[in-house]
mmCIF file of C-alpha atoms in Angstrom:
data_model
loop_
_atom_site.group_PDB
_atom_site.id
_atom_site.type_symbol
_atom_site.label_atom_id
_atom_site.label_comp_id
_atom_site.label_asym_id
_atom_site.label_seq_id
_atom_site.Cartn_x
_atom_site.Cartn_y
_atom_site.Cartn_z
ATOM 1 C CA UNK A 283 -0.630 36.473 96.829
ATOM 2 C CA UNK A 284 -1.312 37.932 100.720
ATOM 3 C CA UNK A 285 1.805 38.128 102.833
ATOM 4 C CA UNK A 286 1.382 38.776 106.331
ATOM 5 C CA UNK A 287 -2.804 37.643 107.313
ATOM 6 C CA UNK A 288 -2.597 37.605 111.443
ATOM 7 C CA UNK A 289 -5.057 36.090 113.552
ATOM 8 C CA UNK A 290 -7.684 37.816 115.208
ATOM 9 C CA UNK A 291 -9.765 36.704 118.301
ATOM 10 C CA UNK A 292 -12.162 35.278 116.040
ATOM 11 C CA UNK A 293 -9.714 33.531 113.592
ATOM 12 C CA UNK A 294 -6.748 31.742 114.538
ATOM 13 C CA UNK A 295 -3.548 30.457 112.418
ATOM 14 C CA UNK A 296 -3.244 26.812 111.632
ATOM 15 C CA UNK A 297 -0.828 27.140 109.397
ATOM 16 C CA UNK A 298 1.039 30.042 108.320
ATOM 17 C CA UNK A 299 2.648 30.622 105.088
ATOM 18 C CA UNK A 300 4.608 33.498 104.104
ATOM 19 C CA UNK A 301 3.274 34.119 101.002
ATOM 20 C CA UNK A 302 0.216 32.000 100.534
ATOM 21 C CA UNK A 303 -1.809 31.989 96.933
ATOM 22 C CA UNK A 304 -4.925 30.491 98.542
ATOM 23 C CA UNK A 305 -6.245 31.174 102.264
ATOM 24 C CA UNK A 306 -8.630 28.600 103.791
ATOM 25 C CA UNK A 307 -11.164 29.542 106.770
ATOM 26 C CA UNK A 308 -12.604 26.446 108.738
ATOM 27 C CA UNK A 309 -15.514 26.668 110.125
ATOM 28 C CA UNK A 310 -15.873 24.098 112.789
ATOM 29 C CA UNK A 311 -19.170 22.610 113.589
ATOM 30 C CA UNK A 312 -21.302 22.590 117.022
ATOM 31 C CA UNK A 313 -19.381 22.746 120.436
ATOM 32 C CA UNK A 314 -16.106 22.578 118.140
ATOM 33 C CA UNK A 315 -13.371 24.405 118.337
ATOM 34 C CA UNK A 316 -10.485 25.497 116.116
ATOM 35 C CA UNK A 317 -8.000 22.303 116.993
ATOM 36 C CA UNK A 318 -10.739 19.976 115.472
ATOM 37 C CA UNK A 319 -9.265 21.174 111.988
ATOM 38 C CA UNK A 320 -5.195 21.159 113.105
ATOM 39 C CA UNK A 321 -5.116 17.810 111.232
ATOM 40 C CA UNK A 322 -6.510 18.600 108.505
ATOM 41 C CA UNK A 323 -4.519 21.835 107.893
ATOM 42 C CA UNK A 324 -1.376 19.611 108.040
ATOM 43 C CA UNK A 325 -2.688 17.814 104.975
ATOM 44 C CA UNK A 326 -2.031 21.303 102.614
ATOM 45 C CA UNK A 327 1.116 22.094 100.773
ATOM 46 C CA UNK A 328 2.765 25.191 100.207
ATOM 47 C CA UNK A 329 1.096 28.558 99.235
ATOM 48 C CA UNK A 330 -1.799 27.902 101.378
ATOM 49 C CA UNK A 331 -2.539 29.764 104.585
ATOM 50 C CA UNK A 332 -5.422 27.918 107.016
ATOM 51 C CA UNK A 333 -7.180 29.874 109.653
ATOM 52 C CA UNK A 334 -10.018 28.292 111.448
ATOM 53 C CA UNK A 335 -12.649 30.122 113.936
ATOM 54 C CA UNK A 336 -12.345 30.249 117.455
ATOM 55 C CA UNK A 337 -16.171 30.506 118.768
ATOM 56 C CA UNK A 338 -16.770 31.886 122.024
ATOM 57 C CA UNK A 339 -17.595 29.976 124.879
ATOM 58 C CA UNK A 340 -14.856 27.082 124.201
ATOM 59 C CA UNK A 341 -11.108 27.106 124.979
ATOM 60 C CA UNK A 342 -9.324 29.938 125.655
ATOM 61 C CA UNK A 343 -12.473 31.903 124.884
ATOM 62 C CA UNK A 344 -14.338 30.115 127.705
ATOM 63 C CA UNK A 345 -14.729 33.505 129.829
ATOM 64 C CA UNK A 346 -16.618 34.694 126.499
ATOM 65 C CA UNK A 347 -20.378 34.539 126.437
ATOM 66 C CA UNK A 348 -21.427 31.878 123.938
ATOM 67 C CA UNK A 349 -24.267 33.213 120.968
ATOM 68 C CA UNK A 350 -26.592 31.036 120.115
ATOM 69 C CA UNK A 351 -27.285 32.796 116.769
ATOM 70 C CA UNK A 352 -26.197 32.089 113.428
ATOM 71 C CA UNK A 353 -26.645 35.890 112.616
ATOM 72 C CA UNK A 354 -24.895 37.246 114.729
ATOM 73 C CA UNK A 355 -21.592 34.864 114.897
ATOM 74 C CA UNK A 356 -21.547 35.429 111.091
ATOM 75 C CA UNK A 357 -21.776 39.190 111.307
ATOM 76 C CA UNK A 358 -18.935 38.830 114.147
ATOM 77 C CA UNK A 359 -16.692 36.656 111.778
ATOM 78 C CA UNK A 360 -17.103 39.101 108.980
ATOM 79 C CA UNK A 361 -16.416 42.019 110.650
ATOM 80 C CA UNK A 362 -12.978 40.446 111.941
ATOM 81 C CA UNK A 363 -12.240 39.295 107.604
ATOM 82 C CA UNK A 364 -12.787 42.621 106.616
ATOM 83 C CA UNK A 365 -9.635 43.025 108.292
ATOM 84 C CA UNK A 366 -7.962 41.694 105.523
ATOM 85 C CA UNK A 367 -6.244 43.190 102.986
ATOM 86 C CA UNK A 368 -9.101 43.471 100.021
ATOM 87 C CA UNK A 369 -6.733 41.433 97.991
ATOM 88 C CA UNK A 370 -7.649 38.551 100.199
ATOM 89 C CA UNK A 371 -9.872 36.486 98.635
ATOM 90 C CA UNK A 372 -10.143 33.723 101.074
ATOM 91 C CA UNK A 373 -12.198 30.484 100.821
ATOM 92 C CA UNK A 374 -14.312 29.094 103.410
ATOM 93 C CA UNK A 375 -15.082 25.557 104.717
ATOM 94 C CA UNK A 376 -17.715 24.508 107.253
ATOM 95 C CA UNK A 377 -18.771 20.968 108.846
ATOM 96 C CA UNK A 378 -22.162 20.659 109.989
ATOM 97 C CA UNK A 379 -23.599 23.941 111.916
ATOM 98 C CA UNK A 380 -20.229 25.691 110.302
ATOM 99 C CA UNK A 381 -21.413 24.882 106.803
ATOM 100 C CA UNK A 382 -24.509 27.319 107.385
ATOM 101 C CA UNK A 383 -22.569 29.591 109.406
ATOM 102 C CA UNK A 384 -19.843 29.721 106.556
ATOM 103 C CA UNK A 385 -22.687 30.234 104.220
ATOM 104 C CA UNK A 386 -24.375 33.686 106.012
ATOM 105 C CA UNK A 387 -20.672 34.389 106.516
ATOM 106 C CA UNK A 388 -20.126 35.032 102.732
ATOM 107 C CA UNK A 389 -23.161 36.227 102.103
ATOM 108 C CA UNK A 390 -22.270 38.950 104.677
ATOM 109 C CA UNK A 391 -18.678 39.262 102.965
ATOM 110 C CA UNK A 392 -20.394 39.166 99.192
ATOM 111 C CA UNK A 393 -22.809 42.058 100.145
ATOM 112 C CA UNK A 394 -19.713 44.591 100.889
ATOM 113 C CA UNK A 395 -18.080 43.382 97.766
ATOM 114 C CA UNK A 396 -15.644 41.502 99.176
ATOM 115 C CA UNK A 397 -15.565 38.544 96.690
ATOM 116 C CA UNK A 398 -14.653 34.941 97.808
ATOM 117 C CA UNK A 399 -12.830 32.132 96.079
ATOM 118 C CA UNK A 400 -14.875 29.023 97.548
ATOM 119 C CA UNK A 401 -17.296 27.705 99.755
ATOM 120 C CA UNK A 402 -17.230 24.272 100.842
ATOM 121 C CA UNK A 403 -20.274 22.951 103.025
ATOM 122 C CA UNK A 404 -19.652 19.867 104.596
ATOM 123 C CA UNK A 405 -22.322 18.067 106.037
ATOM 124 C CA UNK A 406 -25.108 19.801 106.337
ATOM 125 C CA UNK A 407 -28.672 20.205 104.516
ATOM 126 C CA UNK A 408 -28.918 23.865 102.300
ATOM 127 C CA UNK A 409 -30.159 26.737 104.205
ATOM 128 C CA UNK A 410 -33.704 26.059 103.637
ATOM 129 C CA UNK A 411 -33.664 23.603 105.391
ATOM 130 C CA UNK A 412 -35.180 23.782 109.061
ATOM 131 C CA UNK A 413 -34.597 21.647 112.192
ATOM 132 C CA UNK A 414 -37.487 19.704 113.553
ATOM 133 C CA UNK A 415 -35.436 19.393 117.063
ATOM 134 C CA UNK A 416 -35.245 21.127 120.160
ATOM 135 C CA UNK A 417 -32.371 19.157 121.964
ATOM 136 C CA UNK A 418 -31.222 22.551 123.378
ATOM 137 C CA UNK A 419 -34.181 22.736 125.402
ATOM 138 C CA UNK A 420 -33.312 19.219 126.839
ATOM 139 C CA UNK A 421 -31.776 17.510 129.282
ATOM 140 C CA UNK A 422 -27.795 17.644 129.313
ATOM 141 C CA UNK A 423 -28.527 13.488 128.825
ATOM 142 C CA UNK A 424 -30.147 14.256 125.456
ATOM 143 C CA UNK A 425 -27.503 16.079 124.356
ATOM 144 C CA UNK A 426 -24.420 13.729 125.006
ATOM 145 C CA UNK A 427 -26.711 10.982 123.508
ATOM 146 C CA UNK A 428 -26.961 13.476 120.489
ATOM 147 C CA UNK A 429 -23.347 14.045 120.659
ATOM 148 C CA UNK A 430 -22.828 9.860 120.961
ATOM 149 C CA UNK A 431 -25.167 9.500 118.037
ATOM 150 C CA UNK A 432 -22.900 11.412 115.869
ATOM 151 C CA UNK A 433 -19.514 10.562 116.668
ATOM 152 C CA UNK A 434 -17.495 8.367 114.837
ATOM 153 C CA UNK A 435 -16.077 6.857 118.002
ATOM 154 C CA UNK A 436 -18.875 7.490 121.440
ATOM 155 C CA UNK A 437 -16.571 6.062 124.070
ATOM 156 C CA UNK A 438 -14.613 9.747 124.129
ATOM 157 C CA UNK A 439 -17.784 11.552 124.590
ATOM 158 C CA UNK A 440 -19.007 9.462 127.446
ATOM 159 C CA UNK A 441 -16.669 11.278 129.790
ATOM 160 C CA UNK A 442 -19.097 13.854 130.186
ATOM 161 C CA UNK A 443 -21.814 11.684 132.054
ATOM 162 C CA UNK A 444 -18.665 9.992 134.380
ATOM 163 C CA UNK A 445 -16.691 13.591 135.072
ATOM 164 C CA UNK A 446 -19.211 16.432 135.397
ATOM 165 C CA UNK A 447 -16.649 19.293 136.204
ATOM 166 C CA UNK A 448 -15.416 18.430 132.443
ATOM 167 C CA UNK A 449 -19.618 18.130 131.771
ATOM 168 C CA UNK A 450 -19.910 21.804 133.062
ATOM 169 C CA UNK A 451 -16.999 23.186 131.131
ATOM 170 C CA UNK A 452 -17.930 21.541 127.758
ATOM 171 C CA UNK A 453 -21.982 21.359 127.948
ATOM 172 C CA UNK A 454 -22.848 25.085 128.044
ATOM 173 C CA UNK A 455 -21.084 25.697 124.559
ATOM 174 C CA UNK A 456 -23.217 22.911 122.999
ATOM 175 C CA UNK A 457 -25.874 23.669 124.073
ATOM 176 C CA UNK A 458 -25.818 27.392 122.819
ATOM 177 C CA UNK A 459 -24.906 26.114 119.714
ATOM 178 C CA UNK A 460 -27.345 23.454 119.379
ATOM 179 C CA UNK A 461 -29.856 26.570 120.040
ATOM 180 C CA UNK A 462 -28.102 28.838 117.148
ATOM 181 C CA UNK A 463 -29.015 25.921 114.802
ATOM 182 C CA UNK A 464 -32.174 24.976 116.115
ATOM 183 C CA UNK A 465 -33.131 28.113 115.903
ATOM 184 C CA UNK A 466 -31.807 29.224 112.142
ATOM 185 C CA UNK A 467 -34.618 30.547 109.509
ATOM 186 C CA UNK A 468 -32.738 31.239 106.116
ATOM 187 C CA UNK A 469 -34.085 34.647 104.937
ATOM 188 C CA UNK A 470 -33.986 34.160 100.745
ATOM 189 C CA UNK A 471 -32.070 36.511 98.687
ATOM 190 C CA UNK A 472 -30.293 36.580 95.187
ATOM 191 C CA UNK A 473 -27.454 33.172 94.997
ATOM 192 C CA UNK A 474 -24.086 33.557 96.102
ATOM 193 C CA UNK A 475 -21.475 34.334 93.203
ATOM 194 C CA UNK A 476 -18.929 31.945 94.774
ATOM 195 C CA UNK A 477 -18.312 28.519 93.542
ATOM 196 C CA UNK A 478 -19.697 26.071 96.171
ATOM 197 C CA UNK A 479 -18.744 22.266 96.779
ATOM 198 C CA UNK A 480 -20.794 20.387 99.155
ATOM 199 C CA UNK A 481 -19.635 17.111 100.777
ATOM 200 C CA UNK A 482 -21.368 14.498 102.096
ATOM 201 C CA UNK A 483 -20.370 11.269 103.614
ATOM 202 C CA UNK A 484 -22.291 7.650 102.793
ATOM 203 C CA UNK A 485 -23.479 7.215 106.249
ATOM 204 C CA UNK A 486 -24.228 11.031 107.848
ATOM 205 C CA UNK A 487 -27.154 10.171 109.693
ATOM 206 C CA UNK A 488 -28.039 14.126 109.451
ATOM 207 C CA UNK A 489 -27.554 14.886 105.185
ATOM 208 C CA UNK A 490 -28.532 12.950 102.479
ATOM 209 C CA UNK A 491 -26.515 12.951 98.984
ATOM 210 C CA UNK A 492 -29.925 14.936 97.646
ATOM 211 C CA UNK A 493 -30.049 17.195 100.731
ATOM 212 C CA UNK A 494 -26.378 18.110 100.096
ATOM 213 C CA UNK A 495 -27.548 18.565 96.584
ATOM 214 C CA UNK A 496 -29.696 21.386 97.002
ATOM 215 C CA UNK A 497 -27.059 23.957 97.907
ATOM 216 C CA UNK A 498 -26.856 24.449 93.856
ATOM 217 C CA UNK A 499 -29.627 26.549 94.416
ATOM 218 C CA UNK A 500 -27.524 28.859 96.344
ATOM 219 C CA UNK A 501 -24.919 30.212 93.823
ATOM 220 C CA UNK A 502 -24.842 30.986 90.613
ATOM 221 C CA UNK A 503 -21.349 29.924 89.867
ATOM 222 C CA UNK A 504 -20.032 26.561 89.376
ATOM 223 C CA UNK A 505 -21.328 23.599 92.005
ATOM 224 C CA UNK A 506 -20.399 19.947 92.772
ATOM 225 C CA UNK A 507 -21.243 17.505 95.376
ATOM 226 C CA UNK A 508 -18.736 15.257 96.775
ATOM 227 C CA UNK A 509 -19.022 11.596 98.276
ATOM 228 C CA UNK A 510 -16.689 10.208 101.025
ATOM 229 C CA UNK A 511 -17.017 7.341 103.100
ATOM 230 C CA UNK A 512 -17.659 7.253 106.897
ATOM 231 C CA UNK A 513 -20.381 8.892 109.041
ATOM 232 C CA UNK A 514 -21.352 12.916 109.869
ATOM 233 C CA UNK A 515 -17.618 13.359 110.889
ATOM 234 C CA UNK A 516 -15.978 11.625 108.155
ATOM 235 C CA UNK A 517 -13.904 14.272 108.000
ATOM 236 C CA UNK A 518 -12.124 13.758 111.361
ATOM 237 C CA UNK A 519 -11.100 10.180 109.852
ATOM 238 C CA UNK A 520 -7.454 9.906 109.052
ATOM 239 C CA UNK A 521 -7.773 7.672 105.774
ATOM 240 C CA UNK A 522 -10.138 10.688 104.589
ATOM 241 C CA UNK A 523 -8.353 13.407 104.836
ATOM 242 C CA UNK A 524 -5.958 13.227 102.122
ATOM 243 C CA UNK A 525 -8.481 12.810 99.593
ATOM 244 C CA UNK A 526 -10.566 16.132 101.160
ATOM 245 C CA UNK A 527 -7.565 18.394 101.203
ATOM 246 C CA UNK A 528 -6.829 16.644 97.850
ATOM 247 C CA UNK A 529 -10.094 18.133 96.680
ATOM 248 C CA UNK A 530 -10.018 21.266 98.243
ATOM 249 C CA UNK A 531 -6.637 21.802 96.300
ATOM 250 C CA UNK A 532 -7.981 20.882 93.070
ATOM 251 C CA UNK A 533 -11.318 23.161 93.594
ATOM 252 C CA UNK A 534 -9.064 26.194 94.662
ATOM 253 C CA UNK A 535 -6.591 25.843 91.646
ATOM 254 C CA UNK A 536 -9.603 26.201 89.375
ATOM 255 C CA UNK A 537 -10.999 29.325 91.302
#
């Protein structure tokens, strides 16, 4: 048990617990922020301690340049874990561009012996895997039809083409992280030695169940692959999220 974990400018408290036998970082996908996961961290019980990352560029880190690099956020977000007391051994969960960023994140954390208890990658194809896009080099129209595309409800997201002062706040922060995936090449090296679960959803139109399959290549520990209903943000779904933090509970007990 860790008593005590504080937030940092790079991870931020969703819910506190005194003395919490697991810790759970959220990674939240492009042009998220950290309140995309408050739900979800509402879901967990008792002796679990959520953080999620606050990425620069959104929120109240607007006045902070955004990076469009998958490197150097991760190197960033590790820097701010090591932190922790070593007896932390936190596990880490990332949707979409979050999965791979959770990913170089514990390789980062692995490499200075600082050893893990999960990672969950949510979807999002393994790290092989390359983008044919280049919707950051687009028009601002490309990328809320991107954003529309993806989200389980579009009507929300098609504020930004009627209120462009909300356009100009938002858009900026996509787009850099539209670039840090766009641009992402996966340099090999040895497997993780952390347990990974990836999840997938029936209709993502951006993973398939046998892309989410292939990050068993990336640890040598135990793997599974998880279905859930709904499309690339299933998870934001209401009637999914007790079965997800259901899952995440299970898959931490058994780290």
């Amino acid at each position: 048990m860790v008593a005590n974990l504080t937030g940092t400018d790079w991870l931020r408290v969703l819910k506190a617990d005194a003395d919490p036998k697991t810790v759970l970082v959220c990674f939240p996908p492009g042009g998220g922020s950290v309140t995309g996961y408050r739900p979800l961290a509402q879901r967990f019980g008792a002796g679990t301690a959520v953080f999620a990352v606050q990425y620069p560029g959104r929120q109240d880190r607007l006045g902070d340049k955004s990076i469009p690099d998958l490197a150097e956020l991760a190197d960033h977000i590790a820097r701010d874990m090591h932190r922790w007391p070593a007896a932390a051994r936190p596990a880490l969960f990332g949707h979409s561009m979050g999965a791979t960023l959770a990913f170089e994140t514990a390789r980062r954390l692995e490499a200075a012996g600082r050893p893990l208890a999960h990672l969950f990658v949510s979807g999002r194809p393994a790290p092989a895997f390359e983008e044919p896009g280049r919707l950051h080099l687009s028009s601002d129209d490309a990328l809320i039809a991107d954003l529309e595309r993806l989200a389980n409800d579009p009507e929300p997201v098609r504020i930004l083409r009627t209120e462009p002062t909300i356009a100009e706040l938002i858009l900026p922060a996509v787009r850099s992280d539209y670039q840090a995936v766009e641009t992402y090449r996966y340099h090999p090296g040895a497997p993780l030695h952390t347990p990974i679960t990836a999840l997938v959803s029936t209709a993502d139109p951006t993973t398939s169940v046998a892309q989410a399959d292939e990050w068993r290549n990336y640890t040598s520990a135990d793997f599974e692959t998880a279905t859930f209903p709904g499309a690339h943000f299933y998870l934001d779904l209401p009637e999914n999220q007790p079965a997800l933090a259901a899952l995440i509970t299970r898959r931490l007990s058994q780290s």
